[in-house]
Short mmCIF file of N, CA and C in Angstrom, two decimals:
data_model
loop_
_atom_site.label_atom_id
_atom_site.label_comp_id
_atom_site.label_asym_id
_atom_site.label_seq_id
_atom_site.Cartn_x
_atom_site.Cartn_y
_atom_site.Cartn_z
N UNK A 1 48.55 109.27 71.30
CA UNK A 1 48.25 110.52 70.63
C UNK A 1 47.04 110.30 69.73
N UNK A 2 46.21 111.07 69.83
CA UNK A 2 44.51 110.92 69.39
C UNK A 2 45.07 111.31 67.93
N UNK A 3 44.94 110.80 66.57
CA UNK A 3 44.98 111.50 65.49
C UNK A 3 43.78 111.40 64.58
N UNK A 4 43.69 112.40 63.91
CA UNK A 4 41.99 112.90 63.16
C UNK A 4 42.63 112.51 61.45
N UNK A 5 42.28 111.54 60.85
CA UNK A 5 42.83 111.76 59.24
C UNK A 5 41.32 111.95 58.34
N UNK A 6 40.40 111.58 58.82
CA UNK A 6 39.06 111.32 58.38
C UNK A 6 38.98 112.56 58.02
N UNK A 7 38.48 113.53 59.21
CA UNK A 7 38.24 114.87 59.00
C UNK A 7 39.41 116.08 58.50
N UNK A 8 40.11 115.74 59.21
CA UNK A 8 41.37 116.76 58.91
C UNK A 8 41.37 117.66 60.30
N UNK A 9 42.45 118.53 59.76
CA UNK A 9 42.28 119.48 61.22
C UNK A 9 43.12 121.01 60.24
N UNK A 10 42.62 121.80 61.19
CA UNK A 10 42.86 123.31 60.80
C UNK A 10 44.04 123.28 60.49
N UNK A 11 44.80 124.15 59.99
CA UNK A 11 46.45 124.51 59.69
C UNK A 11 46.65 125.21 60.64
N UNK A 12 45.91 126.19 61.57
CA UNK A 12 46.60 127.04 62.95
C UNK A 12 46.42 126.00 64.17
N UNK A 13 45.45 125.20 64.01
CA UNK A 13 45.42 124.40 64.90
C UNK A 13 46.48 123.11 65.11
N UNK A 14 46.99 123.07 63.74
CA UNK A 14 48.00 121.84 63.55
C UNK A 14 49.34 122.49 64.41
N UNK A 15 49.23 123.74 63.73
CA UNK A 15 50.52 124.32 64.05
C UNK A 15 51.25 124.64 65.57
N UNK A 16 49.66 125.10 66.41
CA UNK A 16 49.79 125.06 67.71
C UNK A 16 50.21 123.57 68.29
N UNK A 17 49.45 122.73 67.67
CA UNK A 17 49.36 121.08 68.57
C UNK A 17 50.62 120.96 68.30
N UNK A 18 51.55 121.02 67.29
CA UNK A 18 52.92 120.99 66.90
C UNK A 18 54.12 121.65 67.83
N UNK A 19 53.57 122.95 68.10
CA UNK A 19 54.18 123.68 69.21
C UNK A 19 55.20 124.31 68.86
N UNK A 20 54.87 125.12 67.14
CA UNK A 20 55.61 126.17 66.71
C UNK A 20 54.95 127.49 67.43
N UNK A 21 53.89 127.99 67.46
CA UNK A 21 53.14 129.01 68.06
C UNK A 21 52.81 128.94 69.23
N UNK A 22 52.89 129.41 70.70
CA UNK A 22 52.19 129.27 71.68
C UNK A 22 50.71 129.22 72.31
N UNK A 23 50.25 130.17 71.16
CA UNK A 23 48.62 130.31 71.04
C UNK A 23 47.95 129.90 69.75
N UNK A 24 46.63 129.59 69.69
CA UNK A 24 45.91 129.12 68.47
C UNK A 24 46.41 131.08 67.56
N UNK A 25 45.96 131.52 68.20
CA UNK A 25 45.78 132.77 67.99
C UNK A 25 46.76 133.53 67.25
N UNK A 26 48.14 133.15 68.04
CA UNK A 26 49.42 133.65 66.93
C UNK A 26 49.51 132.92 66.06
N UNK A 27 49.16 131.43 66.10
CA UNK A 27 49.73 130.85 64.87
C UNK A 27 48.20 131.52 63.51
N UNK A 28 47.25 131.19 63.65
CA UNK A 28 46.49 132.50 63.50
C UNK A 28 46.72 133.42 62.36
N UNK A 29 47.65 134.66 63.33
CA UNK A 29 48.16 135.99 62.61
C UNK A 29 49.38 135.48 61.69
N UNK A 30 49.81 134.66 62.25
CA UNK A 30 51.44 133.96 61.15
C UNK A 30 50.37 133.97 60.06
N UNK A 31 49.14 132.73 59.88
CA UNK A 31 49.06 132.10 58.69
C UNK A 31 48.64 133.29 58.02
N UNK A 32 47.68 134.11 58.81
CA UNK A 32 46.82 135.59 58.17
C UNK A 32 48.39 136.42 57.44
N UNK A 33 49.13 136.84 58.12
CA UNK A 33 50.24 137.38 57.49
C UNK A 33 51.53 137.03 57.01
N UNK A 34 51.34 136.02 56.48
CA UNK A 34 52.00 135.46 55.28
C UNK A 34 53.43 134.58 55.61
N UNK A 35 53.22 134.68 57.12
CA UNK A 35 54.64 133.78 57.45
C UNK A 35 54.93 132.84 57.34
N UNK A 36 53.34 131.71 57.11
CA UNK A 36 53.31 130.37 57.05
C UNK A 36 52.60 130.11 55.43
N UNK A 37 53.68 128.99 54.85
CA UNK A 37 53.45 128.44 53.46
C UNK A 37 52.84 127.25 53.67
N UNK A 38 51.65 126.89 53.22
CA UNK A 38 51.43 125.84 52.67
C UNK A 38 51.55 125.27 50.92
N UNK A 39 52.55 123.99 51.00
CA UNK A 39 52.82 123.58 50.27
C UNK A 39 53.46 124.79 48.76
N UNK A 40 54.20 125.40 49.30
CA UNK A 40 54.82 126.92 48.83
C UNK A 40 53.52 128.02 48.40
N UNK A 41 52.51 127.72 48.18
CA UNK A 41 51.30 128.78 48.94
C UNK A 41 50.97 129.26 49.60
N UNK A 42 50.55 130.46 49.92
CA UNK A 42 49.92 131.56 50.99
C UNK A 42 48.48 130.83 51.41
N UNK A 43 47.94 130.36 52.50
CA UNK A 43 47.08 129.59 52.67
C UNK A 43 46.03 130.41 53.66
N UNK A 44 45.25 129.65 54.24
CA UNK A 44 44.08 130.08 55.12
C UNK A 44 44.32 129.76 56.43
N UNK A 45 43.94 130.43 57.54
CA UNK A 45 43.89 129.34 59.00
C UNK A 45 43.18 127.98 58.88
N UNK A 46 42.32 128.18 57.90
CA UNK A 46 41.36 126.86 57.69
C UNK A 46 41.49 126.05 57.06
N UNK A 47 42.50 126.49 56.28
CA UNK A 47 42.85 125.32 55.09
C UNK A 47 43.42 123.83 56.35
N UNK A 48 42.91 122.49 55.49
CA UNK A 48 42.94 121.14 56.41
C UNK A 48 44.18 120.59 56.13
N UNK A 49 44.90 120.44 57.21
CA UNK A 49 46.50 119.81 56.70
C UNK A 49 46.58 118.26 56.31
N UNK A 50 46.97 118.01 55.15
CA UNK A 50 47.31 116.61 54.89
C UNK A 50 48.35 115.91 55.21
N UNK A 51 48.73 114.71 55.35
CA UNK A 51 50.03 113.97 55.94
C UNK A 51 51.50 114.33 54.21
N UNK A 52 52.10 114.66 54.78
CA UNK A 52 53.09 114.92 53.45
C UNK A 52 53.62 116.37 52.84
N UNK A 53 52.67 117.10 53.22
CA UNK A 53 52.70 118.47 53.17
C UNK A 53 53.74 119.06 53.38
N UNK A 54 54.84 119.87 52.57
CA UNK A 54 55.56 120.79 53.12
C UNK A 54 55.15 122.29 53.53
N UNK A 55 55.17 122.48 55.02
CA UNK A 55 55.80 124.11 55.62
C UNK A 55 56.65 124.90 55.47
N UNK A 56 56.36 125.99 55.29
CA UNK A 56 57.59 126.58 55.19
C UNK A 56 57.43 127.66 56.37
N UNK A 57 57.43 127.65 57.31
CA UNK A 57 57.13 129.11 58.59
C UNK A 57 58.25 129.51 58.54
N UNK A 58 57.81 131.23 59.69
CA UNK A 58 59.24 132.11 59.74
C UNK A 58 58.91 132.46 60.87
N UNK A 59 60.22 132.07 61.88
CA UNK A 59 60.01 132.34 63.36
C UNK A 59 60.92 133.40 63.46
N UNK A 60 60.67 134.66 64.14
CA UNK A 60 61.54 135.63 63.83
C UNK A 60 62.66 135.83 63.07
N UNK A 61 63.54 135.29 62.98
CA UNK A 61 65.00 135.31 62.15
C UNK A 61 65.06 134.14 61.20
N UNK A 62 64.59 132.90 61.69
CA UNK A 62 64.40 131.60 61.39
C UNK A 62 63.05 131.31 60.42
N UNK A 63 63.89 131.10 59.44
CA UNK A 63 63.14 130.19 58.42
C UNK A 63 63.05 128.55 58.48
N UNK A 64 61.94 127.63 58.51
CA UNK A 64 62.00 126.86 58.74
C UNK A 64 60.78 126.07 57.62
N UNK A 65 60.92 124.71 57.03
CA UNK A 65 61.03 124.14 55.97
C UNK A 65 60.40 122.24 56.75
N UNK A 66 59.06 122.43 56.96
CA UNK A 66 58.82 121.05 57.67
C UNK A 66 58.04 120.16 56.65
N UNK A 67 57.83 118.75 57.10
CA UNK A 67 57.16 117.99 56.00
C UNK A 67 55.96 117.25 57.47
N UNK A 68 54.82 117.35 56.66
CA UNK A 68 53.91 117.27 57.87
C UNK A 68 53.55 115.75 57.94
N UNK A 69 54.31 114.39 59.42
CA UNK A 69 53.92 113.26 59.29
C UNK A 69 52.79 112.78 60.37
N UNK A 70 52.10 113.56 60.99
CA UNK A 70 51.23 113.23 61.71
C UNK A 70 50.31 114.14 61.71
N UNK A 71 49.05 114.26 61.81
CA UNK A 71 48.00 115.37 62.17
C UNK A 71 47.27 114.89 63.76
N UNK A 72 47.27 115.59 64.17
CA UNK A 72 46.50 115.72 65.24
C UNK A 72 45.83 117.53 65.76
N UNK A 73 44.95 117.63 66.81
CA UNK A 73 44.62 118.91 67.29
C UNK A 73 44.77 118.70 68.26
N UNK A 74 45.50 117.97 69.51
CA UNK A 74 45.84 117.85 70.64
C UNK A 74 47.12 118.22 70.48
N UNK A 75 47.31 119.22 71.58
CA UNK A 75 48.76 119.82 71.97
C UNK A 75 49.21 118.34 73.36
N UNK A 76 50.17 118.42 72.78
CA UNK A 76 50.92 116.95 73.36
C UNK A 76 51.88 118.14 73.82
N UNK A 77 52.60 117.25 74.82
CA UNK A 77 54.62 117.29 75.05
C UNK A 77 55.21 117.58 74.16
N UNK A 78 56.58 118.63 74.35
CA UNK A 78 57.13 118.91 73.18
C UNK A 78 57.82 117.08 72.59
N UNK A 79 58.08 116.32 73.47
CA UNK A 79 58.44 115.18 72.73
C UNK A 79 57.88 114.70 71.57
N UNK A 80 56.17 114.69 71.91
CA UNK A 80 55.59 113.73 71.11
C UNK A 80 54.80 114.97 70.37
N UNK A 81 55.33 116.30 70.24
CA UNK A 81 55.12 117.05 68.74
C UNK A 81 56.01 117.10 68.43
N UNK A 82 56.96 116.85 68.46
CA UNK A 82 58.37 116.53 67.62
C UNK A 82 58.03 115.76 66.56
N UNK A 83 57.04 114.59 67.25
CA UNK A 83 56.68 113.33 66.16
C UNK A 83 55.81 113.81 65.25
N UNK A 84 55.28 114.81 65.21
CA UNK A 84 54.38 115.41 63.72
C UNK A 84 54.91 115.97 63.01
N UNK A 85 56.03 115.96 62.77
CA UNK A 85 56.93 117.05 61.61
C UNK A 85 58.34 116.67 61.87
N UNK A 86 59.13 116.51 60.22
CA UNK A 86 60.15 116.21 60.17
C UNK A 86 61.07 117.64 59.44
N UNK A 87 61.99 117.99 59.74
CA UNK A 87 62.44 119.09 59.24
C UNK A 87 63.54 118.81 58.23
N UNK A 88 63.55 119.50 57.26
CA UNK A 88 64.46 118.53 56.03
C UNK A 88 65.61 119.45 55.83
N UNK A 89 66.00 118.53 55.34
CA UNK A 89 68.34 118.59 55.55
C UNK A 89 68.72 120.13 54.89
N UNK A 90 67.89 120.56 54.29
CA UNK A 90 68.07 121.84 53.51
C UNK A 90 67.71 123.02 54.38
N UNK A 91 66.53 123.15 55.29
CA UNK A 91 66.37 123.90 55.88
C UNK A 91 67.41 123.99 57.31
N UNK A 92 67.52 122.79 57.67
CA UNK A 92 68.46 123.08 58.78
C UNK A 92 70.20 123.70 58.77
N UNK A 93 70.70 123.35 57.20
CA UNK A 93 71.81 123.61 57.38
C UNK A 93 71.80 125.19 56.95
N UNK A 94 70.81 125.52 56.18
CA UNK A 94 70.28 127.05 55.84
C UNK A 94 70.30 127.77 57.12
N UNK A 95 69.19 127.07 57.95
CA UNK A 95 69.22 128.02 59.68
C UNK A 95 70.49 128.28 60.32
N UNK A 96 71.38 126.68 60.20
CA UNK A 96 72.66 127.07 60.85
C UNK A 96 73.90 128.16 59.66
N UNK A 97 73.61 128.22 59.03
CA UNK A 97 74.43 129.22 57.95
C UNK A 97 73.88 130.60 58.32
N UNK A 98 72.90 131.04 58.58
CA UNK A 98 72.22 132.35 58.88
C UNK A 98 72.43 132.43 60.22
N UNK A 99 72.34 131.49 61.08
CA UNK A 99 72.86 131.85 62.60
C UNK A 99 73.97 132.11 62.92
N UNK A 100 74.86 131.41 61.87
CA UNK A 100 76.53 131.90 62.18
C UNK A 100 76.93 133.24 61.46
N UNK A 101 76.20 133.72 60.35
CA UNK A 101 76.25 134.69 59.62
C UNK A 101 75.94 135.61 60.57
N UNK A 102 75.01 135.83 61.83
CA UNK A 102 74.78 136.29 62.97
C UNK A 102 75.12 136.78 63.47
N UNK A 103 75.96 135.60 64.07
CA UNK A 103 77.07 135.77 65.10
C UNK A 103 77.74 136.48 64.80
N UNK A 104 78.36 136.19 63.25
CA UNK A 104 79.93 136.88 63.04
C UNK A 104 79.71 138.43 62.62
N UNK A 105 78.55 139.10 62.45
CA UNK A 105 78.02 140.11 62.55
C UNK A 105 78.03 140.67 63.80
N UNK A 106 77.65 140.09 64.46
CA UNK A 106 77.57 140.67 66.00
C UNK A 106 78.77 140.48 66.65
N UNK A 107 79.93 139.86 66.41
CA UNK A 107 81.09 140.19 66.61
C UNK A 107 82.40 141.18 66.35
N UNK A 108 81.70 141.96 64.90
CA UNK A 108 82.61 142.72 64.58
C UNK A 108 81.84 143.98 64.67
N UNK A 109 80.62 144.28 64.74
CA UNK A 109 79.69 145.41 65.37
C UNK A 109 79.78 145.36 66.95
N UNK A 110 80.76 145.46 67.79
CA UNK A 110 80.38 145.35 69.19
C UNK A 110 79.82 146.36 69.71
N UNK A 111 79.10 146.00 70.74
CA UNK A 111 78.23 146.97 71.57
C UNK A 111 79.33 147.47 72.74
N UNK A 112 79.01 149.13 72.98
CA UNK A 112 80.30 149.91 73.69
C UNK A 112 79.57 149.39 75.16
N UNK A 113 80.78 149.78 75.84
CA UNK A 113 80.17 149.01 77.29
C UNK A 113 79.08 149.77 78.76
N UNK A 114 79.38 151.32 78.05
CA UNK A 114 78.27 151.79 78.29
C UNK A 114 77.83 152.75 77.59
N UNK A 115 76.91 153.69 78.05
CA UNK A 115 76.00 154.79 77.58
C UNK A 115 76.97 155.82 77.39
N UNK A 116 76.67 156.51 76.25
CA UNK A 116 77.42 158.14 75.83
C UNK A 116 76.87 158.72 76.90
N UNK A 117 77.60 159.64 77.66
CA UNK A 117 77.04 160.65 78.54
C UNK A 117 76.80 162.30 77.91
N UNK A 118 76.27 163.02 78.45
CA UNK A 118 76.01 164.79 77.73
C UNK A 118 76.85 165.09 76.81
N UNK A 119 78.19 165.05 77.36
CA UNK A 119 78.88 165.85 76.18
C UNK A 119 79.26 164.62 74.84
N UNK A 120 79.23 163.44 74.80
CA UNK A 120 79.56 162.47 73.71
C UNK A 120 78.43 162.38 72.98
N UNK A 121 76.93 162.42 73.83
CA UNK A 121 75.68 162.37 72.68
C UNK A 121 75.79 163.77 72.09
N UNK A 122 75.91 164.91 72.34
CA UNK A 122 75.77 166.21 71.36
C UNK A 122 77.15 165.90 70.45
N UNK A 123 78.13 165.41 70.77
CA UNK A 123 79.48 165.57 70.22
C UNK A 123 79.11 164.33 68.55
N UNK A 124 78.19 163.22 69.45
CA UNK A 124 77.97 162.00 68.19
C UNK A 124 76.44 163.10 67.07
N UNK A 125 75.76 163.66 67.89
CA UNK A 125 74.87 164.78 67.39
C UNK A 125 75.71 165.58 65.92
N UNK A 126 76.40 166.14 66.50
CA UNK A 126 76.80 166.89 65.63
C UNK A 126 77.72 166.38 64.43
N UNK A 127 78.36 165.27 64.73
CA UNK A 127 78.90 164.48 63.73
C UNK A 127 77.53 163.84 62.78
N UNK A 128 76.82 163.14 63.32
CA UNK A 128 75.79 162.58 62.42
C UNK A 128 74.95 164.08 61.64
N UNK A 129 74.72 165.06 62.21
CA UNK A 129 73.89 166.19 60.89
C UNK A 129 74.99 167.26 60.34
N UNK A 130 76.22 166.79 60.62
CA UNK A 130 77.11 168.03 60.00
C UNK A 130 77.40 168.85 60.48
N UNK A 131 77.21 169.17 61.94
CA UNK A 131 77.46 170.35 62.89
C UNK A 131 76.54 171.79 62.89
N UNK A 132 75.23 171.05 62.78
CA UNK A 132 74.14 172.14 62.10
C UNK A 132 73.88 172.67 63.66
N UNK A 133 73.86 171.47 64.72
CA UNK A 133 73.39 172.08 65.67
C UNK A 133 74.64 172.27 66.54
#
């Protein structure tokens, strides 16, 4: 794995070679809109990542909390971007507490097994505005 410490390398570019974002480009709009923390700061695409650094990104639902041990701008195998970031004991048991919080949400909200037909959507209609219509 080629690594750059001399120069540094971008923060969207780290992030892609890492293989949180699929494109330079989304990781990108993350850093532009505020999803990605550097070192608990709102940062730049350009800002240069140092070895030690904590992340804090937000992957749709998932908050996630990394400490940065390798830099590179080569997108490797997800194996060997595994090896640029360590994810720390706080964030993971946080993710799994919010994923089960999830679940058990989506277990007691169940989804009906099919579609209201004509007369149940005007019938749920008229319950939701008061029977106006």
């Amino acid at each position: 794995m080629k690594e750059k410490s001399s120069e540094g390398v971008r923060l969207d570019k780290w992030l892609w070679a890492a293989r949180f974002y699929k494109t330079r480009a989304i990781a990108r709009e993350m850093v532009e809109g505020g999803k990605v923390h550097y070192n608990g700061q709102r940062s730049k695409p350009s800002k240069i990542v140092e070895l030690n650094a904590m992340l804090t990104l937000r992957q749709g639902n998932d908050e996630k909390t990394v400490k940065v041990l390798a830099v590179t701008e080569q997108r490797r195998p997800a194996t060997d971007a595994s090896q640029l970031y360590e994810e720390t004991a706080e964030s993971i048991t946080k993710r799994e507490k919010v994923a089960l919080a999830r679940k058990m949400n989506a277990l007691t909200m169940p989804h009906p097994d099919r579609r209201p037909d004509k007369k149940e959507r005007r019938d749920l209609m008229k319950f939701k505005h008061g029977g106006n219509e």
